[in-house]
Amino acid sequence: MARNSENTLDDAKFRLSTPTRIFGYTALFILCVISLFPIYWMLRTSLSTTRLLFENPTSLLPSHFTFGGFERVLGMATEKQAIAEGGSGASINFGQAFLNSIIVSTVITVCQVSFSAAAAYAFSVLKWRGRDAVFFIFVVALTVPGIFLLIPNFLFIRDLGLLNTLPGIMLPQVLMSPFAIFFLRQFFLGTNLSIVEAAIIDGANHFKIFWRIVAPLAMPQIVTLGILQFIASWNDYLWPFYVGSGDPSSTVLTVALGVFKAQTPQGSPDWAGLMAGALIAAIPMVLLMIFFGRRIVGSIQASGVK
Amino acid sequence: MSNLAVTKRKKPKGNFWVAVPFMLPALVGLGVFVIAPGIRGVILSFANYNVFTGQADFTGFANYIRMFQDVRFLNSFLVTMEYVLINIGIQTVVALFIAVLLHRFTRSHIIKGIVLLPYLISNVIVAMVWYWLMDYNLGLINSILDALSLHKFTFFSEQTAMPSIALINVWRHMGYTSLLIFAGMQAIPKDVYEAAAIDGASEWRIFRSVTLPLLRPVLAFVLVITVTGSFQIFDTIAVTTKGGPVMSTDTFSIWIAREAWGNNDFGYASAISVFLMVLLSVIAFAQTKIMSANQSDLDR
Amino acid sequence: MKTFKKIAALAVAAALPLSVAVAAPAAHAASTTITYGLWDSNQLPGYQKCATDFKKKTGINVKITQAGWDDYWKSVNAGFLSGKGYDVFTSHLAFFPDFVANKQILPLDSFIKKDKVPVNTMYQPGLASLWKAPDGHQYGLPKDFDTIALFVNKKMADAGGYTAADLANLTWNPKTGGTYEKFIAHMTIDKNGVRGDEKGFDKTKVATYGIWMEGSGGGDGQTQWSFLAASDGWKVNDGPWNTNYHYDSPKLAETIKWWQSLSDKGYMPTFAQQNGVGWPDQLAAGKVAIASNGSWMTGYVNGLKNDKFELELAPTPVGPTGKRASMYNGLADNISAATKHPAESWQWVKYLGSAACQDVIAAQAVVFPAIPEATAKAVKAMNAKGIDVSAFYTHIQNKTTFLFPIANKKSQINTIISPVMDGIMSGTKDVSALTDANNQIKALFK
C-alpha cells in the first residue's frame, strides 16, 4: 500500500516513445489553451470600457483599458463613473454578498457531505434488507427536474417564515444531496471488509468504524466531493434568488452580481462588470483547490476504488 | 467488483437499526424537500393548477394525453436526445483522453487546476462568453476563419444550435469529468501495467486492454451522473438560444419552465416533469443494473 | 474529522445570529413605507427624485428597488407567491392580462372617483384605455409611452449620401420595397466595397449589412415589422382584448414575405446569422447600418458612440396607406392586491401619474411621459442632450400610432405563432403557414 505517491507510471519501465511523447505534450498544450482562452477573454473584457466594448469586438486586448468593471463590482465606483463607462449604475453590496455566499456554501458543504457520507455508509458497508431499494429512491431523486421542486419548496420555506434568510436558502440542501450519496457509496463499496470485521470483533460500534476507519480511508474522495459541492453551491443562482433576493442580508454573490445583467430586454449586460464579478467570484474556489488540491488525488490506497 | 460482493465471510445480517441513525438526516432531507413536493407535483399533474390563486381543477389524465399529442413532445424528446448523445459522447471520450494525459504525461497540480478552471465559472457566464465568441458577425472564431479566408460558420442556426450548445457544455465539464475518471485510475495497481509493459504492449494496447476494462465501474458511475444531468440541460440554453431557433433547442427543461412560469400551467409542466423523471429513472436503473452485473476484471 | 465537526458547528452557529438579526423587524417612526419596483436602471434617478418630492409632500416613504428585466419579473412573481412583494410596481401590457386574471392587482376605480382623477382626458389619447381590463375596471394610470423609429449609423448614412431630409422621406410598399429598400440596399456593402444597389454586389460576401433582423418578432413584431404591416393597413385583431385575429391576412403575408426577402438579397443577415450578440452592439461595431427599435433604447444606443458609429434617428417609412405607422405601448404602475398599504400605494400611483412627477421624469430625458405637456418637455430635454427625437414624436403629432396588442392567453398565442414566424424568417416555412397558425389561435378562444 503505497502512501503519498501518485500513480503516474513515470518509472523507468514505462518510458514513452518519442512520437507518443510529442503527441501527449502537444495534446496537453492544446488542452490548456482551450481551457484558458475563454477565461483570458473574460479577463480582457473585464478590463475594458463597457460602452466601447464593441468598437473592436475581436481584438485580443482590452478595449479602452480601465479598472472600472472591478470598481463597480467592489462598490467603489460612483453612479456617474459607472454610467459614463456604460456600466450598471446600480449599487451592489459586495462585501455582504460575498460573506453570505461563504456562509451558505460552507455550511451546506460541510453538513451535506457529512450527512451524505453517513448515509452512504449505510448503503454500502452496512447490510440490511431493502437497502438497495431505499438507495434507488435516492437515485430517482437525481432525476427530478429542479424546476419541479422549486415552487413547492419555495412555498414551504415561506410557510416556515424563512424567506429572505440564509437558513431558508440553505435548508433544502443542507441535509443531503443524491449525487453526494451516490458518489461516496461508490467509493465506500471498495472498502476492505476485513478491517471492518476486525474492528467489530474488537468491540467497536459502527459509528466508530465509520468515523475512524472508513471515512478517513476515503478522505481524498470526500475532499473532492466537498470541493465539487462547494462549487455547485457557490454558483447556484435560481433558488437563492427566489428565497433571498429581497433583502441584502440574504443576498448571495451570484444574485448580487445580477445587477450587471441586461437591464432591458434588448439591452446588453454590463460586460466589464459582469466579467469582473465572475472572475472575482471564482477566486475562493481557486483558493480551495490550491489548499486541498493535493488531497484530491494524493494518497489513494491500492485497495481503494475499483 | 466490490470486496463486499466478493467476500464469502459471514456478515451481520439485518443491520437495519444500526443503519437508521446513519440515514436519518438524509432521509429527512429527501422526504421533506424531494419526496413531499415531488408527490404534490405528481398529484397536480392530474389537474389544471394556477400557482397564484392556488386553485386546482382535477382533470384526470388530460395533461398526459395533451402532452403525448403535443408537437413539442416529440420535438423536445428528439432535441434533448440529440443534446445528450453529442454532449455525453464527446465529453466522455475527451474526459477519458484528458484523464490518460494527466495520468501518463504530467504530475503537475497546476495543469490539473487549469483543466478544472472552466468548471469554476458559472454555467450562465460560460454560456454568455461562448455565445459572443461564436457570434457570426462579432465573434472571434468567425473573425479568425475570415482572416484565414475560410467560410464563416453559423453556430446557432436551426441545425447547428444544439451541437454548439453541447460543445459549450463539453468545454465546461470535460475537466470535471476527467477528474472523476482520474480518481478511478489511481486505483489501478502498478503491477498490472508492469505485466503489460513486460509483455511489450504498446501505449494504445495498454489503454485498450488494461486501463479501459478496469475503469468500467468508474465510467459506469460517471455515466449515470452525467447522463442524468445532461437530460436536464437548462441554464446554457435559457441564456442563449432560449429554445430557438425554431424549437431546435427546446429541451424538456426549457419546455417545462416555459409551461410553469410563462404559461402559468403548472399542472401541464408537472406532467412533463413526471414523464422526464420516469424516463431518467428507467435509464438510471438500466445503467446501475449493468454496473452491478459488472465484475471487476481485477480479480483480487 | 474532529476539525470538520468544529467547523460545521461554528458555521451553523455563525449563521444563526445572522438570520435572527434579519428576522427582527426594523422599527420605524410614524411614517409608512411602501416598496416600489422598476427594471430600467436609466430611469432610477428620476424616480428617486419623485420619491423624495413625494415624501416631502405626503410624509410617505417610498423604497425603490431596481432589478434587470429578467430578474425583475421573477421577483414580481415571487412576490405574489410569498405575499411580500412590491406594494407598487412598474407593469407591462404583456403581463397585465395575467395579473388581472389571477386577481393579483387592485382595481383603481374607487380611488380615481374619490380623488376625481381625469384619467380619460389628461393623458395622450388611447393610453388609459390600454390599462382598462375587459371587466371594466381601470388598473393603472399611464406614466410613459414609447414608439418605434429607425436607429441609423450617421457615419454610414453620410458616407452613402443620405441626408437627414432623405431619411425623413422614406416610402415603402411590399412589392418593390420603395425608397426604404433602396436605402437599405445602398447601406449594404460587400467585401469588395460594392453597395447592395450597385452592379456586381456579391450577397455571399457582405461586410456591412443594411438592416438588422433582431429575431422574427413572434406574434407582435413590435420593433421588427409591425410598423410596416400597419402602414400597409394590417391590424392584428379588431381592437384591445378582441379575439378575432387576422394573422391570415394577405397584407401581413406580403409584408413578412418582403421583409424575409431582404435576407435572401443579402441586405439583412439570415435568421441563423443574427442569433447572438444583439443589435445595439452590432450597430456600435459597424456591422450594420440600420436597426428598427423603440424609443426606450435611445439613451443607451446614443451612448455607444465611437469611431465607427454615431446615432441618427429616422421615422418609419410611409406605406401604401399613405401614412407612417408605429406601435404605441404605454407603461403604467399597478398596485399589488396583497399590499398592506392600499391607501398609501394609491397616493404614490396618483403621484406617478401626475404632472409633478412626470415633469421630473421628462427632465431626465430617458422616456416620453404620458401627460402631453410632460411629453413636450421631454422632447425638449432630449433635444438639449443632442438627440433629435422627432422621429419618435411625429407619430404623436400626426396620430399615426396603433396600440400594443393586448389580449388574453398571450403566452399561448406566442407558443403557436413564434415558431411559425421563426420558420418563415429562416426560410424553412412559407408565409402560408400563418393561416394555419391563425386558425389554431382562434381555436384557443372557442
Coordinates of N, CA, C and O in Angstrom, one line a residue, chain A residues 73-190:
Chain A
V73 N -17.9 46.3 -9.4 CA -18.2 45.1 -8.6 C -18.0 45.3 -7.1 O -18.8 44.9 -6.3
L74 N -16.8 45.9 -6.8 CA -16.5 46.1 -5.4 C -17.2 47.3 -4.8 O -16.9 47.6 -3.6
G75 N -18.1 47.9 -5.5 CA -18.9 49.0 -4.9 C -18.1 50.3 -4.8 O -18.4 51.1 -4.0
M76 N -17.0 50.4 -5.5 CA -16.1 51.6 -5.4 C -16.3 52.6 -6.4 O -15.7 53.7 -6.3
A77 N -17.2 52.4 -7.3 CA -17.4 53.4 -8.4 C -18.7 54.2 -8.0 O -19.6 53.7 -7.5
T78 N -18.6 55.5 -8.4 CA -19.8 56.3 -8.2 C -20.8 56.1 -9.4 O -20.4 55.5 -10.4
E79 N -22.0 56.5 -9.2 CA -23.0 56.2 -10.2 C -22.6 56.9 -11.5 O -22.7 56.4 -12.6
K80 N -22.1 58.1 -11.4 CA -21.7 58.9 -12.6 C -20.6 58.2 -13.3 O -20.6 58.1 -14.5
Q81 N -19.6 57.7 -12.6 CA -18.5 57.0 -13.2 C -19.0 55.8 -13.9 O -18.6 55.5 -15.1
A82 N -19.9 55.1 -13.3 CA -20.4 53.8 -13.8 C -21.2 54.1 -15.1 O -20.9 53.5 -16.2
I83 N -22.0 55.1 -15.1 CA -22.8 55.4 -16.3 C -22.0 55.9 -17.4 O -22.2 55.6 -18.6
A84 N -20.9 56.7 -17.1 CA -20.0 57.2 -18.1 C -19.4 56.1 -18.9 O -19.1 56.2 -20.1
E85 N -19.1 55.0 -18.2 CA -18.5 53.8 -18.9 C -19.5 52.9 -19.5 O -19.1 51.9 -20.1
G86 N -20.7 53.2 -19.4 CA -21.8 52.4 -20.0 C -22.1 51.2 -19.0 O -22.7 50.2 -19.4
G87 N -21.6 51.3 -17.8 CA -21.9 50.3 -16.9 C -23.2 50.4 -16.1 O -23.8 51.4 -16.2
S88 N -23.4 49.4 -15.3 CA -24.7 49.5 -14.5 C -24.5 50.5 -13.3 O -23.5 50.4 -12.6
G89 N -25.4 51.4 -13.2 CA -25.3 52.4 -12.1 C -25.8 51.9 -10.8 O -25.8 52.6 -9.8
A90 N -26.4 50.6 -10.8 CA -27.0 50.1 -9.6 C -25.9 49.8 -8.5 O -24.8 49.5 -8.9
S91 N -26.3 49.9 -7.3 CA -25.3 49.6 -6.3 C -25.3 48.1 -5.9 O -26.3 47.4 -6.0
I92 N -24.1 47.7 -5.5 CA -24.0 46.3 -5.1 C -23.2 46.2 -3.8 O -22.2 46.8 -3.7
N93 N -23.8 45.5 -2.8 CA -23.1 45.4 -1.5 C -22.2 44.2 -1.6 O -22.6 43.1 -1.2
F94 N -21.0 44.4 -2.2 CA -20.2 43.2 -2.5 C -19.7 42.5 -1.2 O -19.8 41.2 -1.2
G95 N -19.3 43.2 -0.3 CA -18.8 42.5 0.9 C -19.8 41.6 1.6 O -19.5 40.5 1.9
Q96 N -21.0 42.1 1.7 CA -22.0 41.3 2.4 C -22.4 40.2 1.5 O -22.6 39.1 2.0
A97 N -22.6 40.4 0.2 CA -23.0 39.3 -0.6 C -21.9 38.2 -0.6 O -22.2 37.0 -0.6
F98 N -20.6 38.6 -0.6 CA -19.5 37.7 -0.6 C -19.6 36.8 0.7 O -19.5 35.6 0.7
L99 N -19.7 37.5 1.8 CA -19.8 36.8 3.1 C -21.0 35.9 3.1 O -20.9 34.7 3.6
N100 N -22.1 36.3 2.6 CA -23.3 35.5 2.6 C -23.0 34.2 1.8 O -23.4 33.1 2.2
S101 N -22.4 34.3 0.7 CA -22.0 33.2 -0.1 C -21.1 32.2 0.6 O -21.3 31.0 0.6
I102 N -20.1 32.8 1.3 CA -19.2 32.0 2.0 C -19.9 31.2 3.1 O -19.8 29.9 3.2
I103 N -20.8 31.8 3.8 CA -21.5 31.2 4.9 C -22.4 30.1 4.3 O -22.3 28.9 4.7
V104 N -23.2 30.4 3.3 CA -24.1 29.4 2.7 C -23.4 28.2 2.2 O -23.7 27.1 2.5
S105 N -22.4 28.5 1.4 CA -21.7 27.4 0.7 C -20.9 26.5 1.7 O -20.9 25.3 1.6
T106 N -20.3 27.2 2.7 CA -19.5 26.4 3.7 C -20.5 25.5 4.5 O -20.2 24.3 4.6
V107 N -21.5 26.1 5.0 CA -22.4 25.3 5.9 C -23.0 24.2 5.0 O -23.1 23.0 5.5
I108 N -23.5 24.5 3.9 CA -24.1 23.4 3.0 C -23.1 22.3 2.8 O -23.4 21.2 2.9
T109 N -21.9 22.7 2.3 CA -20.9 21.7 2.0 C -20.6 20.8 3.2 O -20.6 19.6 3.1
V110 N -20.2 21.4 4.3 CA -19.8 20.6 5.5 C -20.9 19.7 6.0 O -20.8 18.5 6.1
C111 N -22.1 20.3 6.1 CA -23.2 19.5 6.6 C -23.7 18.4 5.6 O -23.8 17.2 5.9
Q112 N -23.8 18.8 4.4 CA -24.3 17.9 3.4 C -23.4 16.8 3.2 O -23.8 15.6 3.1
V113 N -22.1 17.0 3.1 CA -21.1 16.0 2.8 C -21.1 15.0 4.0 O -21.1 13.8 3.9
S114 N -21.1 15.6 5.3 CA -21.1 14.7 6.4 C -22.3 13.8 6.5 O -22.2 12.6 6.6
F115 N -23.5 14.4 6.3 CA -24.7 13.5 6.4 C -24.8 12.6 5.2 O -25.2 11.4 5.4
S116 N -24.3 13.0 4.1 CA -24.3 12.1 2.9 C -23.4 11.0 3.1 O -23.6 9.8 2.7
A117 N -22.2 11.3 3.7 CA -21.2 10.2 3.9 C -21.8 9.2 4.9 O -21.7 7.9 4.7
A118 N -22.5 9.6 5.9 CA -23.2 8.7 6.8 C -24.2 7.8 6.1 O -24.2 6.6 6.2
A119 N -25.0 8.5 5.3 CA -26.0 7.7 4.5 C -25.3 6.7 3.6 O -25.7 5.6 3.4
A120 N -24.2 7.2 2.9 CA -23.5 6.3 2.0 C -23.0 5.1 2.7 O -22.9 4.0 2.2
Y121 N -22.5 5.3 4.0 CA -22.0 4.2 4.8 C -23.2 3.2 5.0 O -22.9 2.0 4.8
A122 N -24.3 3.7 5.2 CA -25.5 2.8 5.5 C -25.8 2.0 4.2 O -26.4 0.9 4.3
F123 N -25.5 2.6 3.0 CA -25.9 1.9 1.8 C -24.8 1.0 1.3 O -24.9 0.4 0.2
S124 N -23.6 1.0 1.9 CA -22.5 0.2 1.4 C -22.0 -0.8 2.4 O -22.1 -2.0 2.2
V125 N -21.4 -0.3 3.5 CA -20.7 -1.1 4.4 C -21.8 -1.9 5.2 O -21.6 -3.1 5.5
L126 N -22.9 -1.3 5.6 CA -23.9 -2.0 6.3 C -24.8 -2.8 5.4 O -24.9 -2.4 4.2
K127 N -25.3 -3.9 5.9 CA -26.1 -4.7 5.0 C -27.4 -4.9 5.7 O -27.5 -5.3 6.9
W128 N -28.5 -4.7 5.0 CA -29.8 -4.9 5.6 C -30.8 -5.0 4.5 O -30.6 -4.6 3.3
R129 N -32.0 -5.6 4.9 CA -33.0 -5.8 3.8 C -33.5 -4.5 3.3 O -33.9 -3.6 4.1
G130 N -33.7 -4.5 2.0 CA -34.3 -3.3 1.4 C -33.3 -2.2 1.2 O -33.7 -1.1 0.8
R131 N -32.0 -2.5 1.4 CA -31.0 -1.5 1.3 C -30.9 -0.9 -0.1 O -30.9 0.3 -0.3
D132 N -30.9 -1.8 -1.1 CA -30.7 -1.3 -2.4 C -31.9 -0.6 -2.9 O -31.9 0.3 -3.7
A133 N -33.1 -1.0 -2.4 CA -34.3 -0.3 -2.8 C -34.4 1.1 -2.3 O -34.7 2.0 -3.1
V134 N -34.0 1.3 -1.0 CA -34.0 2.6 -0.5 C -33.0 3.5 -1.2 O -33.2 4.6 -1.5
F135 N -31.8 2.9 -1.5 CA -30.8 3.6 -2.2 C -31.3 4.0 -3.6 O -31.0 5.2 -4.0
F136 N -32.1 3.2 -4.2 CA -32.5 3.5 -5.5 C -33.5 4.7 -5.5 O -33.5 5.5 -6.4
I137 N -34.2 4.9 -4.4 CA -35.1 6.1 -4.3 C -34.2 7.3 -4.3 O -34.6 8.3 -4.9
F138 N -33.0 7.3 -3.7 CA -32.1 8.4 -3.8 C -31.7 8.6 -5.3 O -31.5 9.8 -5.7
V139 N -31.5 7.5 -6.0 CA -31.1 7.7 -7.4 C -32.2 8.3 -8.2 O -31.9 9.2 -9.0
V140 N -33.4 7.9 -7.9 CA -34.6 8.6 -8.5 C -34.6 10.1 -8.2 O -34.9 10.9 -9.1
A141 N -34.2 10.4 -7.0 CA -34.2 11.9 -6.6 C -33.3 12.7 -7.6 O -33.5 13.8 -7.8
L142 N -32.2 12.0 -8.1 CA -31.4 12.7 -9.1 C -32.1 13.1 -10.3 O -31.7 14.0 -11.1
T143 N -33.2 12.3 -10.6 CA -33.9 12.6 -11.9 C -34.9 13.7 -11.8 O -35.5 14.0 -12.8
V144 N -35.2 14.2 -10.6 CA -36.3 15.1 -10.5 C -35.8 16.5 -11.0 O -34.8 17.0 -10.6
P145 N -36.5 17.1 -12.0 CA -36.1 18.4 -12.5 C -36.2 19.5 -11.4 O -37.1 19.5 -10.7
G146 N -35.2 20.3 -11.4 CA -35.1 21.3 -10.3 C -36.3 22.2 -10.3 O -36.8 22.6 -9.3
I147 N -36.8 22.5 -11.5 CA -38.0 23.5 -11.6 C -39.2 22.9 -10.9 O -40.0 23.6 -10.4
F148 N -39.3 21.6 -11.0 CA -40.5 20.9 -10.5 C -40.6 21.1 -9.0 O -41.6 21.2 -8.4
L149 N -39.4 21.1 -8.3 CA -39.4 21.3 -6.9 C -39.3 22.7 -6.4 O -39.6 23.0 -5.2
L150 N -38.9 23.6 -7.3 CA -38.7 25.0 -6.9 C -39.9 25.6 -6.2 O -39.8 26.1 -5.1
I151 N -41.0 25.6 -6.9 CA -42.2 26.3 -6.4 C -42.7 25.7 -5.1 O -42.9 26.4 -4.1
P152 N -42.9 24.4 -5.0 CA -43.4 23.8 -3.7 C -42.4 24.1 -2.6 O -42.8 24.4 -1.5
N153 N -41.1 23.9 -2.8 CA -40.1 24.2 -1.8 C -40.1 25.7 -1.4 O -40.0 26.0 -0.2
F154 N -40.3 26.6 -2.4 CA -40.4 28.0 -2.1 C -41.6 28.3 -1.2 O -41.4 29.0 -0.2
L155 N -42.7 27.7 -1.5 CA -43.9 27.9 -0.6 C -43.7 27.3 0.8 O -44.1 27.9 1.8
F156 N -43.0 26.2 0.9 CA -42.7 25.6 2.2 C -41.8 26.5 3.0 O -42.1 26.7 4.2
I157 N -40.8 27.1 2.4 CA -39.9 28.0 3.1 C -40.6 29.2 3.5 O -40.5 29.8 4.6
R158 N -41.5 29.7 2.7 CA -42.4 30.8 3.0 C -43.2 30.5 4.2 O -43.3 31.3 5.2
D159 N -43.8 29.3 4.2 CA -44.7 28.9 5.4 C -43.9 28.8 6.7 O -44.5 29.0 7.7
L160 N -42.6 28.5 6.5 CA -41.8 28.4 7.7 C -41.3 29.8 8.2 O -40.7 29.9 9.2
G161 N -41.7 30.8 7.4 CA -41.2 32.1 7.8 C -39.8 32.4 7.5 O -39.2 33.3 8.1
L162 N -39.1 31.6 6.7 CA -37.7 31.7 6.5 C -37.3 32.4 5.2 O -36.2 32.3 4.7
L163 N -38.3 33.1 4.6 CA -37.9 33.8 3.3 C -37.0 34.9 3.7 O -37.1 35.5 4.7
N164 N -36.1 35.2 2.7 CA -35.1 36.3 3.0 C -34.2 36.0 4.2 O -33.9 37.0 4.9
T165 N -33.9 34.8 4.4 CA -33.0 34.5 5.5 C -32.0 33.5 4.9 O -32.3 32.7 4.0
L166 N -30.8 33.4 5.5 CA -29.8 32.5 5.0 C -30.2 31.0 5.3 O -30.0 30.2 4.4
P167 N -30.7 30.7 6.5 CA -31.2 29.3 6.7 C -32.2 28.9 5.7 O -32.2 27.8 5.3
G168 N -33.1 29.8 5.3 CA -34.0 29.5 4.3 C -33.4 29.0 3.0 O -33.9 28.1 2.3
I169 N -32.3 29.7 2.6 CA -31.6 29.3 1.4 C -30.9 27.9 1.6 O -30.9 27.1 0.7
M170 N -30.4 27.7 2.8 CA -29.6 26.5 3.0 C -30.4 25.3 3.2 O -30.0 24.2 2.8
L171 N -31.6 25.4 3.7 CA -32.4 24.3 4.2 C -32.5 23.1 3.3 O -32.2 22.0 3.6
P172 N -33.0 23.3 2.0 CA -33.2 22.1 1.2 C -32.0 21.3 0.9 O -32.0 20.1 0.6
Q173 N -30.8 22.0 0.9 CA -29.6 21.3 0.5 C -28.7 20.8 1.7 O -27.8 20.0 1.5
V174 N -29.0 21.3 2.9 CA -28.0 21.1 3.9 C -28.0 19.6 4.5 O -27.1 19.2 5.1
L175 N -29.1 18.9 4.2 CA -29.2 17.6 4.8 C -28.6 16.5 3.9 O -28.1 15.5 4.4
M176 N -28.8 16.6 2.6 CA -28.2 15.6 1.8 C -28.2 16.1 0.3 O -28.9 17.0 0.0
S177 N -27.5 15.3 -0.5 CA -27.6 15.5 -1.9 C -27.5 14.1 -2.5 O -26.6 13.3 -2.2
P178 N -28.4 13.8 -3.4 CA -28.4 12.5 -4.0 C -27.0 12.2 -4.7 O -26.5 11.1 -4.6
F179 N -26.5 13.2 -5.3 CA -25.2 13.0 -6.0 C -24.1 12.6 -5.0 O -23.3 11.7 -5.2
A180 N -24.1 13.3 -3.9 CA -23.1 13.1 -2.9 C -23.2 11.7 -2.3 O -22.2 11.0 -2.2
I181 N -24.4 11.2 -2.0 CA -24.6 9.9 -1.5 C -24.1 8.8 -2.5 O -23.4 7.9 -2.2
F182 N -24.5 9.0 -3.8 CA -24.2 8.1 -4.8 C -22.7 8.1 -5.0 O -22.1 7.0 -5.1
F183 N -22.1 9.2 -5.0 CA -20.6 9.3 -5.2 C -19.9 8.6 -4.1 O -19.0 7.8 -4.3
L184 N -20.2 8.9 -2.8 CA -19.5 8.3 -1.7 C -19.8 6.8 -1.6 O -18.9 6.1 -1.2
R185 N -21.0 6.4 -1.8 CA -21.3 5.0 -1.7 C -20.4 4.2 -2.7 O -19.9 3.1 -2.4
Q186 N -20.2 4.8 -3.9 CA -19.4 4.1 -4.9 C -18.0 3.8 -4.3 O -17.4 2.8 -4.5
F187 N -17.4 4.8 -3.6 CA -16.1 4.6 -3.1 C -16.1 3.8 -1.8 O -15.1 3.0 -1.5
F188 N -17.1 3.9 -1.0 CA -17.2 3.1 0.2 C -17.3 1.6 -0.1 O -16.9 0.8 0.7
L189 N -17.9 1.3 -1.2 CA -18.1 -0.1 -1.6 C -16.8 -0.8 -1.8 O -16.7 -2.0 -1.7
G190 N -15.7 0.0 -2.0 CA -14.4 -0.6 -2.2 C -13.7 -0.9 -0.9 O -12.6 -1.3 -0.9

